[in-house]
Backbone atoms as SQL, in Angstrom:
CREATE TABLE atoms (id INTEGER PRIMARY KEY, chain TEXT, resi INTEGER, resn TEXT, atom TEXT, x REAL, y REAL, z REAL);
INSERT INTO atoms VALUES
  (1, 'A', 1, 'UNK', 'N', 17.661, -6.420, 4.808),
  (2, 'A', 1, 'UNK', 'CA', 18.585, -6.484, 5.929),
  (3, 'A', 1, 'UNK', 'C', 18.156, -7.611, 6.850),
  (4, 'A', 2, 'UNK', 'N', 19.040, -8.519, 7.152),
  (5, 'A', 2, 'UNK', 'CA', 18.739, -9.654, 8.002),
  (6, 'A', 2, 'UNK', 'C', 19.015, -9.348, 9.451),
  (7, 'A', 3, 'UNK', 'N', 18.581, -10.256, 10.317),
  (8, 'A', 3, 'UNK', 'CA', 18.813, -10.097, 11.741),
  (9, 'A', 3, 'UNK', 'C', 20.055, -10.832, 12.179),
  (10, 'A', 4, 'UNK', 'N', 20.258, -10.925, 13.477),
  (11, 'A', 4, 'UNK', 'CA', 21.428, -11.577, 14.040),
  (12, 'A', 4, 'UNK', 'C', 21.496, -13.058, 13.651),
  (13, 'A', 5, 'UNK', 'N', 20.347, -13.728, 13.658),
  (14, 'A', 5, 'UNK', 'CA', 20.293, -15.143, 13.313),
  (15, 'A', 5, 'UNK', 'C', 20.428, -15.343, 11.806),
  (16, 'A', 6, 'UNK', 'N', 19.936, -14.397, 11.028),
  (17, 'A', 6, 'UNK', 'CA', 19.901, -14.496, 9.563),
  (18, 'A', 6, 'UNK', 'C', 20.478, -13.220, 8.951),
  (19, 'A', 7, 'UNK', 'N', 21.781, -13.012, 9.088),
  (20, 'A', 7, 'UNK', 'CA', 22.366, -11.731, 8.681),
  (21, 'A', 7, 'UNK', 'C', 22.207, -11.405, 7.194),
  (22, 'A', 8, 'UNK', 'N', 22.152, -12.404, 6.329),
  (23, 'A', 8, 'UNK', 'CA', 22.025, -12.129, 4.892),
  (24, 'A', 8, 'UNK', 'C', 20.576, -12.098, 4.425),
  (25, 'A', 9, 'UNK', 'N', 19.658, -12.565, 5.262),
  (26, 'A', 9, 'UNK', 'CA', 18.253, -12.623, 4.874),
  (27, 'A', 9, 'UNK', 'C', 17.925, -13.832, 4.005),
  (28, 'A', 10, 'UNK', 'N', 18.895, -14.725, 3.798),
  (29, 'A', 10, 'UNK', 'CA', 18.688, -15.905, 2.950),
  (30, 'A', 10, 'UNK', 'C', 17.595, -16.811, 3.522),
  (31, 'A', 11, 'UNK', 'N', 17.608, -16.990, 4.817),
  (32, 'A', 11, 'UNK', 'CA', 16.619, -17.869, 5.453),
  (33, 'A', 11, 'UNK', 'C', 15.222, -17.260, 5.344),
  (34, 'A', 12, 'UNK', 'N', 15.100, -15.977, 5.592),
  (35, 'A', 12, 'UNK', 'CA', 13.811, -15.293, 5.482),
  (36, 'A', 12, 'UNK', 'C', 13.266, -15.396, 4.065),
  (37, 'A', 13, 'UNK', 'N', 14.130, -15.164, 3.075),
  (38, 'A', 13, 'UNK', 'CA', 13.709, -15.234, 1.678),
  (39, 'A', 13, 'UNK', 'C', 13.253, -16.640, 1.292),
  (40, 'A', 14, 'UNK', 'N', 13.961, -17.662, 1.779),
  (41, 'A', 14, 'UNK', 'CA', 13.581, -19.048, 1.491),
  (42, 'A', 14, 'UNK', 'C', 12.222, -19.360, 2.114),
  (43, 'A', 15, 'UNK', 'N', 12.007, -18.881, 3.334),
  (44, 'A', 15, 'UNK', 'CA', 10.728, -19.110, 3.996),
  (45, 'A', 15, 'UNK', 'C', 9.611, -18.365, 3.280),
  (46, 'A', 16, 'UNK', 'N', 9.858, -17.136, 2.861),
  (47, 'A', 16, 'UNK', 'CA', 8.857, -16.373, 2.102),
  (48, 'A', 16, 'UNK', 'C', 8.407, -17.139, 0.865),
  (49, 'A', 17, 'UNK', 'N', 9.369, -17.666, 0.127),
  (50, 'A', 17, 'UNK', 'CA', 9.070, -18.396, -1.101),
  (51, 'A', 17, 'UNK', 'C', 8.261, -19.661, -0.804),
  (52, 'A', 18, 'UNK', 'N', 8.658, -20.391, 0.222),
  (53, 'A', 18, 'UNK', 'CA', 7.961, -21.620, 0.589),
  (54, 'A', 18, 'UNK', 'C', 6.533, -21.309, 1.049),
  (55, 'A', 19, 'UNK', 'N', 6.386, -20.248, 1.849),
  (56, 'A', 19, 'UNK', 'CA', 5.059, -19.871, 2.333),
  (57, 'A', 19, 'UNK', 'C', 4.138, -19.460, 1.197),
  (58, 'A', 20, 'UNK', 'N', 4.665, -18.767, 0.209),
  (59, 'A', 20, 'UNK', 'CA', 3.851, -18.391, -0.954),
  (60, 'A', 20, 'UNK', 'C', 3.270, -19.632, -1.620),
  (61, 'A', 21, 'UNK', 'N', 4.089, -20.673, -1.766),
  (62, 'A', 21, 'UNK', 'CA', 3.619, -21.922, -2.370),
  (63, 'A', 21, 'UNK', 'C', 2.545, -22.565, -1.495),
  (64, 'A', 22, 'UNK', 'N', 2.750, -22.555, -0.188),
  (65, 'A', 22, 'UNK', 'CA', 1.776, -23.158, 0.717),
  (66, 'A', 22, 'UNK', 'C', 0.459, -22.384, 0.714),
  (67, 'A', 23, 'UNK', 'N', 0.518, -21.075, 0.618),
  (68, 'A', 23, 'UNK', 'CA', -0.704, -20.273, 0.534),
  (69, 'A', 23, 'UNK', 'C', -1.497, -20.633, -0.722),
  (70, 'A', 24, 'UNK', 'N', -0.807, -20.836, -1.833),
  (71, 'A', 24, 'UNK', 'CA', -1.481, -21.238, -3.072),
  (72, 'A', 24, 'UNK', 'C', -2.113, -22.620, -2.943),
  (73, 'A', 25, 'UNK', 'N', -1.552, -23.468, -2.080),
  (74, 'A', 25, 'UNK', 'CA', -2.097, -24.809, -1.854),
  (75, 'A', 25, 'UNK', 'C', -3.266, -24.798, -0.874),
  (76, 'A', 26, 'UNK', 'N', -3.581, -23.649, -0.302),
  (77, 'A', 26, 'UNK', 'CA', -4.718, -23.542, 0.601),
  (78, 'A', 26, 'UNK', 'C', -4.384, -23.501, 2.073),
  (79, 'A', 27, 'UNK', 'N', -3.116, -23.403, 2.420),
  (80, 'A', 27, 'UNK', 'CA', -2.732, -23.280, 3.822),
  (81, 'A', 27, 'UNK', 'C', -2.933, -21.837, 4.261),
  (82, 'A', 28, 'UNK', 'N', -3.052, -21.650, 5.573),
  (83, 'A', 28, 'UNK', 'CA', -3.037, -20.292, 6.126),
  (84, 'A', 28, 'UNK', 'C', -1.886, -20.220, 7.118),
  (85, 'A', 29, 'UNK', 'N', -1.340, -19.037, 7.295),
  (86, 'A', 29, 'UNK', 'CA', -0.219, -18.837, 8.212),
  (87, 'A', 29, 'UNK', 'C', -0.779, -18.499, 9.587),
  (88, 'A', 30, 'UNK', 'N', -0.422, -19.302, 10.568),
  (89, 'A', 30, 'UNK', 'CA', -0.862, -19.049, 11.940),
  (90, 'A', 30, 'UNK', 'C', 0.087, -18.060, 12.622),
  (91, 'A', 31, 'UNK', 'N', 1.383, -18.271, 12.436),
  (92, 'A', 31, 'UNK', 'CA', 2.393, -17.379, 13.008),
  (93, 'A', 31, 'UNK', 'C', 3.695, -17.578, 12.242),
  (94, 'A', 32, 'UNK', 'N', 4.580, -16.575, 12.315),
  (95, 'A', 32, 'UNK', 'CA', 5.877, -16.720, 11.640),
  (96, 'A', 32, 'UNK', 'C', 6.912, -15.755, 12.190),
  (97, 'A', 33, 'UNK', 'N', 8.169, -16.151, 12.011),
  (98, 'A', 33, 'UNK', 'CA', 9.325, -15.294, 12.272),
  (99, 'A', 33, 'UNK', 'C', 10.155, -15.323, 10.989),
  (100, 'A', 34, 'UNK', 'N', 11.369, -14.821, 11.031),
  (101, 'A', 34, 'UNK', 'CA', 12.220, -14.863, 9.835),
  (102, 'A', 34, 'UNK', 'C', 12.674, -16.280, 9.490),
  (103, 'A', 35, 'UNK', 'N', 12.686, -17.186, 10.481),
  (104, 'A', 35, 'UNK', 'CA', 13.228, -18.522, 10.249),
  (105, 'A', 35, 'UNK', 'C', 12.256, -19.670, 10.522),
  (106, 'A', 36, 'UNK', 'N', 11.090, -19.368, 11.057),
  (107, 'A', 36, 'UNK', 'CA', 10.106, -20.404, 11.397),
  (108, 'A', 36, 'UNK', 'C', 8.693, -19.899, 11.126),
  (109, 'A', 37, 'UNK', 'N', 7.791, -20.839, 10.901),
  (110, 'A', 37, 'UNK', 'CA', 6.376, -20.493, 10.755),
  (111, 'A', 37, 'UNK', 'C', 5.540, -21.696, 11.155),
  (112, 'A', 38, 'UNK', 'N', 4.305, -21.422, 11.524),
  (113, 'A', 38, 'UNK', 'CA', 3.318, -22.477, 11.724),
  (114, 'A', 38, 'UNK', 'C', 2.219, -22.214, 10.719),
  (115, 'A', 39, 'UNK', 'N', 1.891, -23.251, 9.950),
  (116, 'A', 39, 'UNK', 'CA', 0.829, -23.144, 8.953),
  (117, 'A', 39, 'UNK', 'C', -0.246, -24.173, 9.258),
  (118, 'A', 40, 'UNK', 'N', -1.451, -23.883, 8.798),
  (119, 'A', 40, 'UNK', 'CA', -2.590, -24.768, 9.016),
  (120, 'A', 40, 'UNK', 'C', -3.228, -25.030, 7.663),
  (121, 'A', 41, 'UNK', 'N', -3.474, -26.304, 7.391),
  (122, 'A', 41, 'UNK', 'CA', -4.147, -26.678, 6.147),
  (123, 'A', 41, 'UNK', 'C', -5.621, -26.322, 6.269),
  (124, 'A', 42, 'UNK', 'N', -6.112, -25.595, 5.299),
  (125, 'A', 42, 'UNK', 'CA', -7.537, -25.254, 5.288),
  (126, 'A', 42, 'UNK', 'C', -8.317, -26.432, 4.751),
  (127, 'A', 43, 'UNK', 'N', -9.384, -26.740, 5.410),
  (128, 'A', 43, 'UNK', 'CA', -10.271, -27.805, 4.951),
  (129, 'A', 43, 'UNK', 'C', -11.669, -27.217, 4.827),
  (130, 'A', 44, 'UNK', 'N', -12.122, -26.963, 3.604),
  (131, 'A', 44, 'UNK', 'CA', -13.425, -26.316, 3.435),
  (132, 'A', 44, 'UNK', 'C', -14.587, -27.149, 3.961),
  (133, 'A', 45, 'UNK', 'N', -14.373, -28.444, 4.186),
  (134, 'A', 45, 'UNK', 'CA', -15.452, -29.316, 4.650),
  (135, 'A', 45, 'UNK', 'C', -15.530, -29.398, 6.164),
  (136, 'A', 46, 'UNK', 'N', -14.560, -28.838, 6.851),
  (137, 'A', 46, 'UNK', 'CA', -14.595, -28.890, 8.318),
  (138, 'A', 46, 'UNK', 'C', -15.680, -27.969, 8.849),
  (139, 'A', 47, 'UNK', 'N', -16.416, -28.477, 9.781),
  (140, 'A', 47, 'UNK', 'CA', -17.453, -27.668, 10.398),
  (141, 'A', 47, 'UNK', 'C', -16.864, -26.857, 11.548),
  (142, 'A', 48, 'UNK', 'N', -17.605, -25.889, 11.958),
  (143, 'A', 48, 'UNK', 'CA', -17.214, -25.064, 13.094),
  (144, 'A', 48, 'UNK', 'C', -17.047, -25.927, 14.341),
  (145, 'A', 49, 'UNK', 'N', -17.945, -26.889, 14.539),
  (146, 'A', 49, 'UNK', 'CA', -17.867, -27.735, 15.733),
  (147, 'A', 49, 'UNK', 'C', -16.620, -28.602, 15.745),
  (148, 'A', 50, 'UNK', 'N', -16.205, -29.123, 14.590),
  (149, 'A', 50, 'UNK', 'CA', -15.004, -29.962, 14.587),
  (150, 'A', 50, 'UNK', 'C', -13.767, -29.142, 14.927),
  (151, 'A', 51, 'UNK', 'N', -13.748, -27.863, 14.543),
  (152, 'A', 51, 'UNK', 'CA', -12.624, -27.009, 14.918),
  (153, 'A', 51, 'UNK', 'C', -12.607, -26.775, 16.426),
  (154, 'A', 52, 'UNK', 'N', -13.784, -26.622, 17.020),
  (155, 'A', 52, 'UNK', 'CA', -13.861, -26.429, 18.467),
  (156, 'A', 52, 'UNK', 'C', -13.407, -27.673, 19.222),
  (157, 'A', 53, 'UNK', 'N', -13.614, -28.828, 18.649),
  (158, 'A', 53, 'UNK', 'CA', -13.227, -30.084, 19.295),
  (159, 'A', 53, 'UNK', 'C', -11.736, -30.374, 19.151),
  (160, 'A', 54, 'UNK', 'N', -11.010, -29.541, 18.431),
  (161, 'A', 54, 'UNK', 'CA', -9.571, -29.694, 18.329),
  (162, 'A', 54, 'UNK', 'C', -9.096, -30.613, 17.228),
  (163, 'A', 55, 'UNK', 'N', -9.936, -30.967, 16.310),
  (164, 'A', 55, 'UNK', 'CA', -9.524, -31.877, 15.241),
  (165, 'A', 55, 'UNK', 'C', -8.659, -31.198, 14.200),
  (166, 'A', 56, 'UNK', 'N', -8.562, -29.874, 14.259),
  (167, 'A', 56, 'UNK', 'CA', -7.716, -29.166, 13.310),
  (168, 'A', 56, 'UNK', 'C', -6.234, -29.356, 13.638),
  (169, 'A', 57, 'UNK', 'N', -5.926, -29.837, 14.826),
  (170, 'A', 57, 'UNK', 'CA', -4.539, -29.966, 15.274),
  (171, 'A', 57, 'UNK', 'C', -3.708, -30.821, 14.331),
  (172, 'A', 58, 'UNK', 'N', -4.297, -31.848, 13.739),
  (173, 'A', 58, 'UNK', 'CA', -3.549, -32.723, 12.842),
  (174, 'A', 58, 'UNK', 'C', -3.153, -32.014, 11.554),
  (175, 'A', 59, 'UNK', 'N', -3.737, -30.866, 11.292),
  (176, 'A', 59, 'UNK', 'CA', -3.468, -30.121, 10.066),
  (177, 'A', 59, 'UNK', 'C', -2.501, -28.961, 10.281),
  (178, 'A', 60, 'UNK', 'N', -1.849, -28.891, 11.427),
  (179, 'A', 60, 'UNK', 'CA', -0.891, -27.823, 11.730),
  (180, 'A', 60, 'UNK', 'C', 0.518, -28.333, 11.480),
  (181, 'A', 61, 'UNK', 'N', 1.357, -27.469, 10.911),
  (182, 'A', 61, 'UNK', 'CA', 2.730, -27.853, 10.590),
  (183, 'A', 61, 'UNK', 'C', 3.691, -26.737, 10.976),
  (184, 'A', 62, 'UNK', 'N', 4.885, -27.138, 11.401),
  (185, 'A', 62, 'UNK', 'CA', 5.963, -26.206, 11.702),
  (186, 'A', 62, 'UNK', 'C', 6.910, -26.199, 10.506),
  (187, 'A', 63, 'UNK', 'N', 7.196, -25.012, 10.001),
  (188, 'A', 63, 'UNK', 'CA', 8.179, -24.849, 8.939),
  (189, 'A', 63, 'UNK', 'C', 9.414, -24.229, 9.562),
  (190, 'A', 64, 'UNK', 'N', 10.582, -24.747, 9.214),
  (191, 'A', 64, 'UNK', 'CA', 11.819, -24.147, 9.703),
  (192, 'A', 64, 'UNK', 'C', 12.839, -24.127, 8.570),
  (193, 'A', 65, 'UNK', 'N', 13.708, -23.141, 8.632),
  (194, 'A', 65, 'UNK', 'CA', 14.726, -22.957, 7.610),
  (195, 'A', 65, 'UNK', 'C', 16.094, -23.105, 8.260),
  (196, 'A', 66, 'UNK', 'N', 16.931, -23.983, 7.691),
  (197, 'A', 66, 'UNK', 'CA', 18.269, -24.156, 8.261),
  (198, 'A', 66, 'UNK', 'C', 19.220, -23.081, 7.725),
  (199, 'A', 67, 'UNK', 'N', 20.458, -23.142, 8.162),
  (200, 'A', 67, 'UNK', 'CA', 21.449, -22.116, 7.791),
  (201, 'A', 67, 'UNK', 'C', 21.802, -22.124, 6.308),
  (202, 'A', 68, 'UNK', 'N', 21.376, -23.166, 5.583),
  (203, 'A', 68, 'UNK', 'CA', 21.639, -23.253, 4.145),
  (204, 'A', 68, 'UNK', 'C', 20.438, -22.833, 3.309),
  (205, 'A', 69, 'UNK', 'N', 19.362, -22.401, 3.972),
  (206, 'A', 69, 'UNK', 'CA', 18.162, -21.970, 3.260),
  (207, 'A', 69, 'UNK', 'C', 17.225, -23.099, 2.885),
  (208, 'A', 70, 'UNK', 'N', 17.424, -24.291, 3.478),
  (209, 'A', 70, 'UNK', 'CA', 16.552, -25.435, 3.202),
  (210, 'A', 70, 'UNK', 'C', 15.366, -25.407, 4.171),
  (211, 'A', 71, 'UNK', 'N', 14.158, -25.503, 3.628),
  (212, 'A', 71, 'UNK', 'CA', 12.948, -25.460, 4.441),
  (213, 'A', 71, 'UNK', 'C', 12.466, -26.881, 4.711),
  (214, 'A', 72, 'UNK', 'N', 12.121, -27.154, 5.959),
  (215, 'A', 72, 'UNK', 'CA', 11.520, -28.437, 6.316),
  (216, 'A', 72, 'UNK', 'C', 10.141, -28.178, 6.914),
  (217, 'A', 73, 'UNK', 'N', 9.273, -29.173, 6.761),
  (218, 'A', 73, 'UNK', 'CA', 7.900, -29.075, 7.245),
  (219, 'A', 73, 'UNK', 'C', 7.595, -30.323, 8.068),
  (220, 'A', 74, 'UNK', 'N', 7.184, -30.127, 9.317),
  (221, 'A', 74, 'UNK', 'CA', 6.884, -31.255, 10.209),
  (222, 'A', 74, 'UNK', 'C', 5.570, -31.002, 10.932),
  (223, 'A', 75, 'UNK', 'N', 4.853, -32.055, 11.298),
  (224, 'A', 75, 'UNK', 'CA', 3.612, -31.860, 12.054),
  (225, 'A', 75, 'UNK', 'C', 3.874, -31.094, 13.346),
  (226, 'A', 76, 'UNK', 'N', 2.966, -30.196, 13.663),
  (227, 'A', 76, 'UNK', 'CA', 3.070, -29.416, 14.903),
  (228, 'A', 76, 'UNK', 'C', 2.326, -30.116, 16.016),
  (229, 'A', 77, 'UNK', 'N', 2.737, -29.841, 17.231),
  (230, 'A', 77, 'UNK', 'CA', 1.998, -30.382, 18.382),
  (231, 'A', 77, 'UNK', 'C', 0.649, -29.674, 18.449),
  (232, 'A', 78, 'UNK', 'N', -0.367, -30.361, 18.973),
  (233, 'A', 78, 'UNK', 'CA', -1.689, -29.732, 19.063),
  (234, 'A', 78, 'UNK', 'C', -1.658, -28.467, 19.921),
  (235, 'A', 79, 'UNK', 'N', -2.539, -27.523, 19.577),
  (236, 'A', 79, 'UNK', 'CA', -2.672, -26.311, 20.378),
  (237, 'A', 79, 'UNK', 'C', -3.293, -26.661, 21.714),
  (238, 'A', 80, 'UNK', 'N', -2.837, -25.984, 22.729),
  (239, 'A', 80, 'UNK', 'CA', -3.433, -26.176, 24.051),
  (240, 'A', 80, 'UNK', 'C', -4.659, -25.293, 24.152),
  (241, 'A', 81, 'UNK', 'N', -5.642, -25.791, 24.878),
  (242, 'A', 81, 'UNK', 'CA', -6.891, -25.029, 25.050),
  (243, 'A', 81, 'UNK', 'C', -6.760, -24.012, 26.138);
């Protein structure tokens, strides 16, 4: 059952499928709704200190699904401290 924005659930299903692929590629999901998500590329070589310095920001992406079920991925703005 879809919501008001996505009554058929097509957008949610498209995002689910896309996120599954991204998880297999090593991304992690930071947050998500039925039509949008923010994912972060995991980098096993990043140290704890580099994450504290905010260098992970370049690895964050916004995923969005349009009314036709097409998913787009764009760089996200850095997180605020």
